[in-house]
One Martini backbone bead per residue (centre of mass of N, CA, C, O) as a GRO file, in nm:
protein
  110
    1UNK     BB    1  10.749  11.315   9.532
    2UNK     BB    2  10.605  11.255   9.261
    3UNK     BB    3  10.416  11.462   9.083
    4UNK     BB    4  10.192  11.270   8.969
    5UNK     BB    5  10.127  11.142   9.238
    6UNK     BB    6  10.048  11.398   9.387
    7UNK     BB    7   9.827  11.481   9.185
    8UNK     BB    8   9.657  11.229   9.234
    9UNK     BB    9   9.595  11.287   9.528
   10UNK     BB   10   9.465  11.560   9.490
   11UNK     BB   11   9.240  11.454   9.308
   12UNK     BB   12   9.114  11.247   9.500
   13UNK     BB   13   9.035  11.475   9.717
   14UNK     BB   14   8.959  11.750   9.504
   15UNK     BB   15   8.831  11.699   9.214
   16UNK     BB   16   8.520  11.771   9.271
   17UNK     BB   17   8.595  12.094   9.267
   18UNK     BB   18   8.591  12.066   8.981
   19UNK     BB   19   8.500  12.095   8.680
   20UNK     BB   20   8.424  11.900   8.421
   21UNK     BB   21   8.641  12.005   8.224
   22UNK     BB   22   8.879  11.989   8.419
   23UNK     BB   23   8.856  11.686   8.481
   24UNK     BB   24   8.897  11.573   8.198
   25UNK     BB   25   9.179  11.691   8.152
   26UNK     BB   26   9.321  11.597   8.411
   27UNK     BB   27   9.270  11.295   8.374
   28UNK     BB   28   9.416  11.265   8.106
   29UNK     BB   29   9.695  11.346   8.224
   30UNK     BB   30   9.715  11.185   8.501
   31UNK     BB   31   9.554  10.905   8.459
   32UNK     BB   32   9.598  10.851   8.127
   33UNK     BB   33   9.868  10.974   8.008
   34UNK     BB   34   9.829  11.213   7.827
   35UNK     BB   35   9.897  11.433   7.608
   36UNK     BB   36   9.855  11.751   7.523
   37UNK     BB   37   9.786  11.691   7.226
   38UNK     BB   38   9.567  11.477   7.275
   39UNK     BB   39   9.378  11.657   7.439
   40UNK     BB   40   9.346  11.886   7.240
   41UNK     BB   41   9.216  11.718   7.017
   42UNK     BB   42   8.978  11.605   7.186
   43UNK     BB   43   8.880  11.914   7.283
   44UNK     BB   44   8.944  12.151   7.074
   45UNK     BB   45   9.227  12.266   7.167
   46UNK     BB   46   9.504  12.389   7.269
   47UNK     BB   47   9.797  12.304   7.407
   48UNK     BB   48   9.819  12.560   7.581
   49UNK     BB   49   9.540  12.535   7.710
   50UNK     BB   50   9.600  12.274   7.856
   51UNK     BB   51   9.841  12.367   8.019
   52UNK     BB   52   9.697  12.598   8.171
   53UNK     BB   53   9.474  12.426   8.302
   54UNK     BB   54   9.659  12.237   8.461
   55UNK     BB   55   9.796  12.455   8.624
   56UNK     BB   56   9.541  12.567   8.759
   57UNK     BB   57   9.459  12.302   8.891
   58UNK     BB   58   9.710  12.259   9.060
   59UNK     BB   59   9.682  12.521   9.221
   60UNK     BB   60   9.402  12.467   9.337
   61UNK     BB   61   9.462  12.194   9.479
   62UNK     BB   62   9.696  12.304   9.655
   63UNK     BB   63   9.526  12.510   9.811
   64UNK     BB   64   9.350  12.306   9.950
   65UNK     BB   65   9.582  12.161  10.094
   66UNK     BB   66   9.695  12.410  10.247
   67UNK     BB   67   9.422  12.430  10.418
   68UNK     BB   68   9.341  12.107  10.489
   69UNK     BB   69   9.550  11.852  10.487
   70UNK     BB   70   9.447  11.564  10.381
   71UNK     BB   71   9.692  11.426  10.254
   72UNK     BB   72   9.882  11.449  10.491
   73UNK     BB   73   9.706  11.288  10.689
   74UNK     BB   74   9.690  11.031  10.525
   75UNK     BB   75   9.995  10.970  10.518
   76UNK     BB   76  10.033  10.951  10.822
   77UNK     BB   77   9.827  10.724  10.873
   78UNK     BB   78   9.951  10.520  10.680
   79UNK     BB   79  10.220  10.498  10.833
   80UNK     BB   80  10.097  10.402  11.101
   81UNK     BB   81   9.966  10.143  10.992
   82UNK     BB   82  10.230  10.013  10.906
   83UNK     BB   83  10.347   9.998  11.189
   84UNK     BB   84  10.130   9.823  11.311
   85UNK     BB   85  10.171   9.584  11.123
   86UNK     BB   86  10.464   9.526  11.199
   87UNK     BB   87  10.413   9.487  11.505
   88UNK     BB   88  10.197   9.258  11.480
   89UNK     BB   89  10.399   9.049  11.347
   90UNK     BB   90  10.568   9.113  11.636
   91UNK     BB   91  10.436   8.997  11.901
   92UNK     BB   92  10.474   9.194  12.185
   93UNK     BB   93  10.454   9.373  12.460
   94UNK     BB   94  10.589   9.626  12.341
   95UNK     BB   95  10.428   9.634  12.073
   96UNK     BB   96  10.148   9.668  12.199
   97UNK     BB   97  10.210   9.942  12.318
   98UNK     BB   98  10.276  10.082  12.048
   99UNK     BB   99  10.004  10.032  11.916
  100UNK     BB  100   9.841  10.198  12.116
  101UNK     BB  101   9.986  10.466  12.068
  102UNK     BB  102   9.931  10.491  11.763
  103UNK     BB  103   9.621  10.464  11.773
  104UNK     BB  104   9.580  10.712  11.949
  105UNK     BB  105   9.700  10.913  11.750
  106UNK     BB  106   9.497  10.864  11.527
  107UNK     BB  107   9.241  10.936  11.686
  108UNK     BB  108   9.329  11.230  11.743
  109UNK     BB  109   9.359  11.317  11.440
  110UNK     BB  110   9.047  11.254  11.375
   0.00000   0.00000   0.00000
């Protein structure tokens, strides 16, 4: 998965655990696609300072994911829901059985 997409997922799940300053800078870089120089000018800090803060935020968010696995679980459930949708579009007796199996797996995972 592309780095910025993964970082976006991490931020969606764990971003509220960052402080306000970290969130502003991280959002500027990840969500608003601003350059390090643009963020540095906006925040009144050095480009290197922005780079270091983004790296620390990435590390912090990844550590949360390594412990909690919320993004991983979300991706797995999203894939299962896609499978259910595909099977439901081709409703057969066999597919209904598969839908039940997948939905039971989702419920167990939750």
